[in-house]
Amino acid sequence: MADARITLHPDFRRGVVDRRLFGSFVEHLGRAVYTGIFEPDHPAADEHGFRRDVADLTHELGVSMVRYPGGNFVSNYVWEDAVGPVAERKPFLDLAWRTVEPNLVGTDEFLQWAEREGIEPMMAVNLGTRGVAAAAALVEYCNGEAGTRWADLRIANGRTEPYGVTLWCLGNEMDGPWQIGHKDAHEYGKLAAEAGKAMKLVDPSISLVVCGSSSMQMPTFGEWERTVLSYTYDLVDHISMHAYYEEHDGDRASFLASGTAMDRFIDRVVASADAVGAERRSDKKITISFDEWNVWYLETRFPGEANLPIQRDAPRIIEDVYSALDAVVVGDLLVTLLNHADRVPVAALAQLVNVIAPIMTEPGGEAWRQPTFYPFATTARLARGTALDVRVDAPSLRTERHGEAPVVTAAATVDDDGSLGLFLTNRSDQVVEVDLAHVGATLSLTEGHQMLADHETAVHGPEHAAKVAEASWSAVDVAGALVGSADGTTTVRLAPESWTAFAGTFARA
Ligand code: AHR
């Protein structure tokens, strides 16, 4: 008798996996931009000053979309100061991260980098210190045809073709008291509605993301979503969610069950949005842009924005170093996102490089993968087509922070050609055997990869990251992992505290 049973049926489908689910985030924060994606003096810099090694790792990571320019940064950003001749741009003091921003990279440099790399940009407008006019002007600058003020400025700055940016965030975390220009839900809802209206009048083809809560722990959570959507429901396409997870006081079990917290958070935001829709008797469904998610030792390692000294020259801020345990949690969070593919079409791993990131660099030196790189890259590669509505029957464990949480989680995707991606987490400290019941279909597993959680203290640097990968990230011997296969059931063995991805085929019987 196996410890858990997972039922896969070709007709039980959750939703199409939108490629934008594998987005990431580059903010003007610490070394995300300068000495992250951009470092003109680096030996690997291209003719535009962007690091080729970082771009190559971004492709290997499978990132489809990048959110820019913030984050908290956007709430005091004057985008006009960072366009036009670089020599004429003036540095400004970014109050969000108390850092002098040199404005060497601005809208054009970022959008052209994204375009060259084939990555979809997701832009955010400043609704903290600015408002309707600056937001509409930025849409016109990016997407307008020749013959109007801001589009002509773009052309004068050397870019004739509109960029055609589709996805726009109406500010960032406006519910957070730390946000520059923080607002209450009514103030923000009204401003977002007016800014969004103007932005859509400039370009009706754009999609808008209204700010949801900065986390489920915010005191205004729920009420914030309801109020903000009451102003913007008919205008916006998505509501944002942000969530960061970390291990508190050695409570490993709760940390490993972070996916359960994310799962409940999504369900609650969906319920809040649907309640507003129901009251309005609307057939429209607001979907979720989970545009900041990751492991971040926010409470245990970060002193807080206001305690940062004023710094310049790309300071090292929130450069969390990750362990294999963190990587197992990241893999499990991806399982949760896939299982909500019907309501979460957009997501961004925050962030891409150096700042709580899967990619790290040294100025003038190497770029390397953190352990969290591997589950993300593998999921982005193997999760294709449609997410199945996977039924998991597994024992649960009691956790301090999240109550009952299943020991095993699973997500599966099937592409039109029958290729299967199967993603499994074993959150317990025991080996678990899992029956995969493939009802109405044959299943074969051909390739597997696993991340085993560690007990090591993470140490900065490429050598340490390589050692962690060598010890924790490996190809699965598929034959060895198979315990048996009979009567439409395949049984696999999962190592303790592990995240596993299998590729294979799933064809109708
Ligand atoms: O990703 C780091 C910061 O986390 C972002 O700037 C902000 O939106 C969130 O609080």
Coordinates of C-alpha atoms and ligand atoms in Angstrom, one line a residue:
M1 CA 0.0 0.0 0.0
A2 CA 1.5 3.3 -1.1
D3 CA 1.6 6.3 1.2
A4 CA -0.2 8.6 -1.2
R5 CA -2.3 8.4 -4.3
I6 CA -2.4 10.8 -7.2
T7 CA -5.1 10.5 -9.9
L8 CA -4.5 11.8 -13.4
H9 CA -7.2 11.8 -15.9
P10 CA -6.9 13.3 -19.4
D11 CA -10.3 15.0 -19.2
F12 CA -9.7 16.5 -15.8
R13 CA -8.1 19.8 -16.8
R14 CA -7.4 22.9 -14.7
G15 CA -6.4 25.4 -17.5
V16 CA -3.9 26.3 -20.1
V17 CA -0.4 27.1 -18.7
D18 CA 0.2 30.7 -19.8
R19 CA 3.9 31.2 -20.6
R20 CA 3.8 34.4 -18.6
L21 CA 3.6 32.2 -15.5
F22 CA 7.4 31.9 -15.8
G23 CA 8.0 35.6 -15.4
S24 CA 10.6 37.3 -13.3
F25 CA 11.4 40.8 -12.0
V26 CA 14.2 43.4 -12.4
E27 CA 13.9 46.4 -10.1
H28 CA 16.2 49.4 -9.7
L29 CA 17.2 47.9 -6.3
G30 CA 20.7 47.0 -5.2
R31 CA 22.6 45.2 -8.0
A32 CA 19.6 44.0 -10.0
V33 CA 20.2 46.4 -12.8
Y34 CA 23.8 47.8 -12.3
T35 CA 26.3 44.9 -12.2
G36 CA 23.3 42.6 -12.7
I37 CA 21.8 42.7 -16.2
F38 CA 23.9 45.8 -17.1
E39 CA 27.6 46.3 -16.6
P40 CA 29.3 48.0 -19.6
D41 CA 32.8 47.4 -18.3
H42 CA 32.3 43.7 -17.9
P43 CA 34.2 41.4 -20.3
A44 CA 30.9 39.7 -21.1
A45 CA 29.1 43.0 -21.9
D46 CA 27.5 43.3 -25.3
E47 CA 27.7 46.5 -27.4
H48 CA 24.8 47.9 -25.4
G49 CA 26.5 47.3 -22.0
F50 CA 24.3 44.4 -21.0
R51 CA 25.9 41.2 -19.6
R52 CA 25.7 38.4 -22.1
D53 CA 26.4 35.8 -19.3
V54 CA 23.4 37.0 -17.3
A55 CA 21.1 37.1 -20.4
D56 CA 22.2 33.5 -21.3
L57 CA 21.4 32.3 -17.7
T58 CA 18.0 34.1 -18.0
H59 CA 17.3 32.1 -21.1
E60 CA 18.4 28.9 -19.4
L61 CA 16.1 29.8 -16.5
G62 CA 13.2 29.9 -19.0
V63 CA 12.1 33.4 -18.1
S64 CA 9.3 34.5 -20.4
M65 CA 8.5 37.9 -19.0
V66 CA 10.2 40.5 -16.8
R67 CA 8.5 43.1 -14.7
Y68 CA 10.2 46.6 -14.5
P69 CA 11.2 49.1 -13.0
G70 CA 9.8 48.2 -9.5
G71 CA 8.7 47.3 -7.0
N72 CA 8.9 50.0 -4.3
F73 CA 11.2 51.9 -6.5
V74 CA 8.5 52.7 -9.0
S75 CA 6.5 54.7 -6.5
N76 CA 8.9 57.6 -6.6
Y77 CA 10.3 57.1 -10.1
V78 CA 10.3 60.0 -12.7
W79 CA 10.6 58.0 -15.9
E80 CA 11.2 61.1 -18.0
D81 CA 14.6 61.6 -16.2
A82 CA 15.9 58.3 -17.5
V83 CA 15.2 58.8 -21.3
G84 CA 17.2 60.7 -23.9
P85 CA 21.0 61.3 -24.0
V86 CA 22.6 59.5 -21.1
A87 CA 25.1 62.3 -20.5
E88 CA 22.3 64.7 -19.8
R89 CA 20.5 62.4 -17.3
K90 CA 20.7 63.4 -13.7
P91 CA 21.0 61.0 -10.8
F92 CA 18.2 61.0 -8.3
L93 CA 17.8 59.9 -4.7
D94 CA 15.5 56.9 -4.7
L95 CA 13.7 57.0 -1.4
A96 CA 12.3 53.4 -1.5
W97 CA 15.8 51.9 -1.2
R98 CA 17.7 55.1 -0.1
T99 CA 20.0 54.7 -3.1
V100 CA 21.3 57.2 -5.6
E101 CA 19.9 56.0 -9.0
P102 CA 22.3 57.1 -11.8
N103 CA 19.6 56.8 -14.5
L104 CA 22.0 55.1 -16.9
V105 CA 19.4 52.5 -17.6
G106 CA 15.9 53.7 -18.3
T107 CA 12.8 52.7 -20.2
D108 CA 14.5 52.5 -23.6
E109 CA 17.5 50.6 -22.5
F110 CA 15.3 48.1 -20.6
L111 CA 12.7 47.6 -23.3
Q112 CA 15.4 47.2 -26.0
W113 CA 17.2 44.6 -23.8
A114 CA 13.9 42.7 -23.4
E115 CA 13.2 42.9 -27.1
R116 CA 16.7 41.7 -28.1
E117 CA 16.4 38.8 -25.6
G118 CA 12.8 37.9 -26.7
I119 CA 11.4 38.5 -23.3
E120 CA 8.0 40.1 -22.7
P121 CA 8.2 43.3 -20.7
M122 CA 5.7 44.1 -17.9
M123 CA 5.9 47.8 -17.0
A124 CA 4.7 49.5 -13.8
V125 CA 3.6 53.1 -13.5
N126 CA 4.2 55.4 -10.5
L127 CA 1.0 55.9 -8.6
G128 CA 2.8 56.9 -5.4
T129 CA 4.2 60.3 -6.0
R130 CA 2.7 60.8 -9.5
G131 CA -0.6 60.1 -11.2
V132 CA -2.8 60.0 -14.3
A133 CA -0.8 62.3 -16.6
A134 CA 2.6 60.7 -16.1
A135 CA 1.1 57.2 -16.4
A136 CA -0.7 58.0 -19.7
A137 CA 2.4 59.8 -21.0
L138 CA 4.5 56.7 -20.4
V139 CA 2.1 54.5 -22.3
E140 CA 2.2 57.0 -25.1
Y141 CA 6.0 57.0 -25.0
C142 CA 6.2 53.2 -25.2
N143 CA 3.3 52.4 -27.5
G144 CA 2.3 55.6 -29.4
E145 CA 2.6 56.2 -33.1
A146 CA 4.5 59.2 -34.5
G147 CA 2.7 62.6 -34.3
T148 CA 2.1 63.2 -30.6
R149 CA 4.3 64.7 -27.9
W150 CA 5.6 61.6 -26.0
A151 CA 5.7 59.3 -29.0
D152 CA 7.7 61.9 -30.8
L153 CA 10.1 62.1 -27.8
R154 CA 10.7 58.4 -28.1
I155 CA 11.4 58.8 -31.8
A156 CA 13.7 61.7 -31.1
N157 CA 15.5 59.5 -28.6
G158 CA 16.2 57.0 -31.4
R159 CA 13.4 54.5 -31.3
T160 CA 11.0 54.8 -34.2
E161 CA 8.8 51.7 -33.8
P162 CA 6.5 51.6 -30.8
Y163 CA 7.5 49.0 -28.2
G164 CA 3.9 47.6 -27.9
V165 CA 4.1 46.9 -24.2
T166 CA 1.0 45.0 -23.3
L167 CA 1.1 44.4 -19.6
W168 CA 0.9 47.4 -17.2
C169 CA 0.9 47.5 -13.4
L170 CA -1.1 50.3 -11.8
G171 CA 1.5 51.1 -9.1
N172 CA 3.1 48.7 -6.6
E173 CA 2.0 47.6 -3.2
M174 CA 0.0 50.7 -2.5
D175 CA -1.5 49.2 0.7
G176 CA 1.9 49.1 2.3
P177 CA 2.8 52.0 4.7
W178 CA 6.4 51.6 3.5
Q179 CA 5.4 52.6 0.0
I180 CA 6.3 56.1 -1.0
G181 CA 3.0 57.8 -1.6
H182 CA 1.1 55.0 0.3
K183 CA -2.7 55.4 0.0
D184 CA -5.8 53.9 1.6
A185 CA -8.0 51.6 -0.6
H186 CA -10.4 54.3 -1.6
E187 CA -7.7 56.8 -2.5
Y188 CA -5.8 54.2 -4.5
G189 CA -8.9 52.6 -6.1
K190 CA -10.0 56.0 -7.5
L191 CA -6.5 56.9 -8.7
A192 CA -6.0 53.5 -10.3
A193 CA -9.3 53.8 -12.1
E194 CA -8.5 57.2 -13.5
A195 CA -4.9 56.3 -14.4
G196 CA -6.0 53.1 -16.0
K197 CA -8.8 54.8 -17.9
A198 CA -6.3 57.3 -19.3
M199 CA -3.7 54.7 -20.1
K200 CA -6.4 52.6 -22.0
L201 CA -7.5 55.7 -23.9
V202 CA -3.9 56.0 -25.1
D203 CA -3.7 52.3 -26.0
P204 CA -6.9 50.3 -25.7
S205 CA -5.0 47.0 -26.4
I206 CA -3.1 47.1 -23.0
S207 CA -3.9 44.8 -20.0
L208 CA -4.0 46.3 -16.6
V209 CA -3.0 44.9 -13.2
V210 CA -4.4 46.6 -10.2
C211 CA -2.6 46.3 -6.8
G212 CA -3.9 43.7 -4.4
S213 CA -2.5 43.3 -0.9
S214 CA 1.2 43.1 -0.3
S215 CA 0.7 39.9 1.6
M216 CA -2.1 37.9 3.2
Q217 CA -0.8 39.2 6.6
M218 CA -1.7 42.9 5.8
P219 CA -4.3 44.1 8.2
T220 CA -6.4 45.5 5.3
F221 CA -6.3 42.2 3.3
G222 CA -9.7 41.3 1.9
E223 CA -11.2 44.7 2.4
W224 CA -8.4 46.2 0.3
E225 CA -9.2 43.8 -2.7
R226 CA -13.0 44.4 -2.3
T227 CA -12.6 48.2 -2.3
V228 CA -10.0 48.5 -5.0
L229 CA -12.0 46.2 -7.3
S230 CA -15.2 48.1 -6.6
Y231 CA -13.5 51.1 -8.4
T232 CA -11.7 49.1 -11.1
Y233 CA -13.5 45.9 -11.8
D234 CA -14.7 46.7 -15.4
L235 CA -11.3 48.3 -16.3
V236 CA -8.6 45.9 -15.1
D237 CA -7.7 42.4 -16.2
H238 CA -5.7 41.2 -13.2
I239 CA -5.2 41.9 -9.5
S240 CA -1.7 41.5 -8.1
M241 CA -0.6 39.2 -5.3
H242 CA 2.8 39.2 -3.6
A243 CA 4.1 36.6 -1.2
Y244 CA 7.5 35.8 0.3
Y245 CA 8.2 32.8 2.5
E246 CA 11.0 32.1 4.9
E247 CA 12.0 29.6 7.7
H248 CA 11.2 31.0 11.1
D249 CA 13.1 29.8 14.2
G250 CA 14.1 26.5 12.6
D251 CA 10.4 25.6 11.9
R252 CA 11.3 23.5 8.9
A253 CA 7.9 21.8 8.6
S254 CA 6.1 25.0 8.3
F255 CA 8.6 26.4 5.8
L256 CA 8.3 23.2 3.7
A257 CA 4.5 23.7 3.7
S258 CA 4.7 27.3 2.4
G259 CA 2.9 26.2 -0.8
T260 CA -0.2 25.5 1.3
A261 CA -0.1 29.1 2.5
M262 CA 0.2 30.3 -1.1
D263 CA -2.6 28.0 -2.1
R264 CA -5.0 29.5 0.5
F265 CA -3.9 33.0 -0.3
I266 CA -4.8 32.5 -4.0
D267 CA -8.2 30.9 -3.1
R268 CA -9.0 33.9 -0.9
V269 CA -8.1 36.5 -3.5
V270 CA -10.1 34.6 -6.1
A271 CA -13.0 34.5 -3.7
S272 CA -12.7 38.3 -3.0
A273 CA -12.6 39.1 -6.7
D274 CA -15.5 36.8 -7.5
A275 CA -17.6 38.3 -4.7
V276 CA -17.2 41.7 -6.3
G277 CA -18.1 40.3 -9.7
A278 CA -21.1 38.5 -8.3
E279 CA -22.4 41.7 -6.7
R280 CA -22.1 43.4 -10.0
R281 CA -23.8 40.5 -11.8
S282 CA -20.7 40.5 -14.0
D283 CA -19.6 37.6 -16.2
K284 CA -16.1 38.9 -16.2
K285 CA -13.5 37.0 -14.2
I286 CA -10.5 39.0 -12.8
T287 CA -7.4 36.8 -12.9
I288 CA -4.3 37.0 -10.8
S289 CA -0.9 38.5 -11.6
F290 CA 1.3 36.9 -8.9
D291 CA 4.0 39.4 -9.7
E292 CA 6.2 38.9 -6.7
W293 CA 6.8 35.5 -5.1
N294 CA 9.9 33.8 -3.7
V295 CA 11.7 32.7 -0.6
W296 CA 13.0 35.8 1.0
Y297 CA 14.5 36.0 4.6
L298 CA 12.6 39.3 5.0
E299 CA 11.9 39.1 8.7
T300 CA 15.0 37.3 9.8
R301 CA 17.8 38.9 7.7
F302 CA 16.5 42.3 6.3
P303 CA 16.8 45.4 8.5
G304 CA 14.0 47.2 6.7
E305 CA 14.1 49.9 4.0
A306 CA 14.1 52.8 6.4
N307 CA 17.2 51.5 8.2
L308 CA 19.3 51.4 5.1
P309 CA 22.0 54.1 4.9
I310 CA 21.9 56.3 1.8
Q311 CA 24.2 54.5 -0.7
R312 CA 25.4 54.8 -4.3
D313 CA 27.1 52.7 -6.9
A314 CA 24.9 49.7 -6.9
P315 CA 25.1 48.6 -3.2
R316 CA 24.5 45.0 -2.1
I317 CA 20.9 45.0 -0.8
I318 CA 18.9 41.8 0.0
E319 CA 21.3 39.5 -1.8
D320 CA 19.9 36.4 -0.1
V321 CA 22.0 33.2 -0.5
Y322 CA 19.8 30.2 -1.0
S323 CA 20.1 26.6 0.2
A324 CA 18.8 23.4 -1.3
L325 CA 15.9 23.6 1.3
D326 CA 14.9 26.9 -0.2
A327 CA 15.0 25.4 -3.6
V328 CA 12.6 22.6 -2.6
V329 CA 10.2 25.3 -1.3
V330 CA 10.5 27.2 -4.6
G331 CA 9.7 24.0 -6.5
D332 CA 6.7 23.4 -4.3
L333 CA 5.5 27.0 -4.8
L334 CA 5.6 26.4 -8.5
V335 CA 3.4 23.3 -8.0
T336 CA 0.9 25.6 -6.3
L337 CA 1.0 28.1 -9.2
L338 CA 0.5 25.4 -11.8
N339 CA -2.5 24.1 -9.9
H340 CA -4.1 27.5 -10.2
A341 CA -3.4 27.8 -13.9
D342 CA -7.0 28.6 -14.6
R343 CA -6.9 31.8 -12.5
V344 CA -3.2 32.7 -12.4
P345 CA -1.9 33.5 -15.9
V346 CA 0.9 35.8 -14.9
A347 CA 3.6 35.4 -12.2
A348 CA 7.0 36.8 -11.5
L349 CA 9.7 35.2 -9.4
A350 CA 11.1 38.2 -7.5
Q351 CA 13.7 38.8 -8.6
L352 CA 16.0 37.8 -11.5
V353 CA 19.5 38.7 -10.6
N354 CA 21.4 39.5 -7.3
V355 CA 18.4 40.7 -5.4
I356 CA 16.6 37.6 -3.8
A357 CA 17.5 36.0 -7.1
P358 CA 18.2 32.6 -8.8
I359 CA 21.1 34.3 -10.7
M360 CA 24.0 35.9 -8.9
T361 CA 27.0 37.9 -10.2
E362 CA 30.2 39.5 -9.1
P363 CA 31.0 42.9 -10.6
G364 CA 33.7 42.1 -13.2
G365 CA 33.4 38.5 -12.3
E366 CA 31.3 35.4 -12.7
A367 CA 27.6 34.9 -13.0
W368 CA 26.2 31.7 -11.4
R369 CA 23.1 29.8 -10.5
Q370 CA 21.7 29.6 -7.0
P371 CA 20.0 26.4 -6.0
T372 CA 16.5 27.9 -6.6
F373 CA 17.5 28.3 -10.3
Y374 CA 17.1 24.5 -10.9
P375 CA 13.4 23.9 -10.0
F376 CA 12.3 27.1 -11.8
A377 CA 14.3 26.2 -15.0
T378 CA 13.0 22.7 -15.0
T379 CA 9.4 23.6 -14.4
A380 CA 9.5 26.3 -17.1
R381 CA 11.0 23.7 -19.5
L382 CA 8.7 20.8 -18.7
A383 CA 5.3 22.5 -17.8
R384 CA 3.7 22.9 -21.2
G385 CA 0.2 22.8 -22.6
T386 CA -2.6 22.3 -20.1
A387 CA -2.4 21.8 -16.3
L388 CA -4.4 18.8 -15.3
D389 CA -6.8 18.9 -12.3
V390 CA -4.6 16.5 -10.3
R391 CA -6.4 14.7 -7.4
V392 CA -4.0 14.1 -4.5
D393 CA -5.0 11.8 -1.7
A394 CA -2.1 12.1 0.9
P395 CA -1.8 12.2 4.6
S396 CA -1.3 15.6 6.1
L397 CA 1.1 16.9 8.7
R398 CA 0.3 19.5 11.3
T399 CA 2.4 22.6 11.0
E400 CA 2.8 25.5 13.4
R401 CA 2.2 28.3 11.0
H402 CA -0.2 26.8 8.4
G403 CA -2.1 24.1 10.3
E404 CA -2.8 20.9 8.4
A405 CA -0.8 20.6 5.2
P406 CA -0.5 17.6 2.8
V407 CA 2.7 15.7 2.9
V408 CA 2.7 15.3 -0.9
T409 CA 1.8 17.9 -3.5
A410 CA 1.6 17.3 -7.2
A411 CA 1.0 19.2 -10.4
A412 CA 0.9 17.8 -14.0
T413 CA 0.8 19.3 -17.4
V414 CA 0.1 17.7 -20.8
D415 CA 0.9 19.2 -24.1
D416 CA -1.0 18.6 -27.4
D417 CA 1.6 16.0 -28.4
G418 CA 1.0 14.0 -25.2
S419 CA 4.2 15.1 -23.5
L420 CA 3.8 15.1 -19.7
G421 CA 5.4 17.2 -17.0
L422 CA 4.9 15.9 -13.5
F423 CA 6.0 17.8 -10.4
L424 CA 6.0 16.3 -7.0
T425 CA 7.0 17.5 -3.5
N426 CA 7.6 15.3 -0.5
R427 CA 7.5 17.6 2.5
S428 CA 8.1 14.9 5.1
D429 CA 11.4 13.7 6.4
Q430 CA 10.5 10.1 5.4
V431 CA 10.7 8.3 2.0
V432 CA 7.2 8.4 0.5
E433 CA 5.7 6.0 -2.1
V434 CA 3.2 7.5 -4.4
D435 CA 0.7 5.6 -6.6
L436 CA 0.1 7.5 -9.8
A437 CA -3.3 6.3 -11.0
H438 CA -3.6 7.2 -14.7
V439 CA -7.2 6.7 -15.4
G440 CA -8.2 6.5 -19.1
A441 CA -4.6 7.0 -20.2
T442 CA -1.2 5.3 -20.4
L443 CA 1.7 6.9 -18.6
S444 CA 5.4 6.6 -19.1
L445 CA 8.2 8.4 -17.4
T446 CA 11.3 9.0 -19.3
E447 CA 13.3 11.7 -17.5
G448 CA 13.5 12.9 -13.9
H449 CA 15.3 15.5 -11.8
Q450 CA 15.3 16.0 -8.1
M451 CA 16.3 18.6 -5.5
L452 CA 17.0 17.2 -2.0
A453 CA 16.7 19.7 0.8
D454 CA 19.9 20.1 2.9
H455 CA 20.8 21.2 6.4
E456 CA 23.7 23.4 5.3
T457 CA 24.2 27.1 5.9
A458 CA 24.2 28.8 2.6
V459 CA 27.4 30.6 1.7
H460 CA 27.8 33.3 -1.0
G461 CA 29.8 32.5 -4.1
P462 CA 29.9 30.4 -7.2
E463 CA 32.0 27.6 -5.6
H464 CA 29.6 27.1 -2.8
A465 CA 26.6 27.2 -5.1
A466 CA 28.2 24.6 -7.3
K467 CA 28.8 22.4 -4.3
V468 CA 25.2 22.6 -3.2
A469 CA 24.0 21.8 -6.7
E470 CA 26.4 18.8 -6.9
A471 CA 25.1 17.5 -3.5
S472 CA 21.4 18.2 -3.9
W473 CA 20.4 18.5 -7.6
S474 CA 20.6 15.4 -9.7
A475 CA 19.0 13.4 -12.5
V476 CA 16.6 10.7 -11.3
D477 CA 17.3 7.2 -12.3
V478 CA 13.7 6.7 -13.5
A479 CA 13.8 2.9 -13.4
G480 CA 15.2 3.1 -9.9
A481 CA 12.5 5.5 -8.7
L482 CA 9.7 3.3 -10.1
V483 CA 8.5 0.9 -7.4
G484 CA 6.0 -0.8 -9.7
S485 CA 3.6 -0.4 -12.5
A486 CA 0.3 -2.4 -12.9
D487 CA -3.4 -1.9 -13.7
G488 CA -3.2 1.7 -14.7
T489 CA -1.1 2.6 -11.6
T490 CA 2.6 3.5 -11.6
T491 CA 4.2 3.8 -8.2
V492 CA 7.2 6.1 -7.6
R493 CA 9.4 6.6 -4.6
L494 CA 10.1 10.2 -3.4
A495 CA 13.1 11.0 -1.3
P496 CA 12.5 12.8 2.0
E497 CA 12.2 16.6 1.8
S498 CA 12.5 16.6 -2.0
W499 CA 11.1 18.2 -5.1
T500 CA 11.0 16.0 -8.2
A501 CA 10.1 16.7 -11.8
F502 CA 9.4 13.9 -14.3
A503 CA 9.0 14.2 -18.1
G504 CA 7.2 11.5 -20.0
T505 CA 4.1 10.8 -22.0
F506 CA 0.4 10.7 -21.1
A507 CA -1.7 9.3 -23.9
R508 CA -5.4 8.4 -24.0
A509 CA -5.8 4.6 -23.6
Ligands
AHR1 O1 11.1 42.5 -4.3 C1 11.5 43.4 -3.3 C2 10.4 44.3 -2.8 O2 9.4 43.5 -2.2 C3 9.7 45.1 -3.9 O3 10.3 46.3 -4.2 C4 8.4 45.3 -3.2 O4 7.3 45.5 -4.1 C5 8.2 44.2 -2.3 O5 7.9 44.6 -1.0

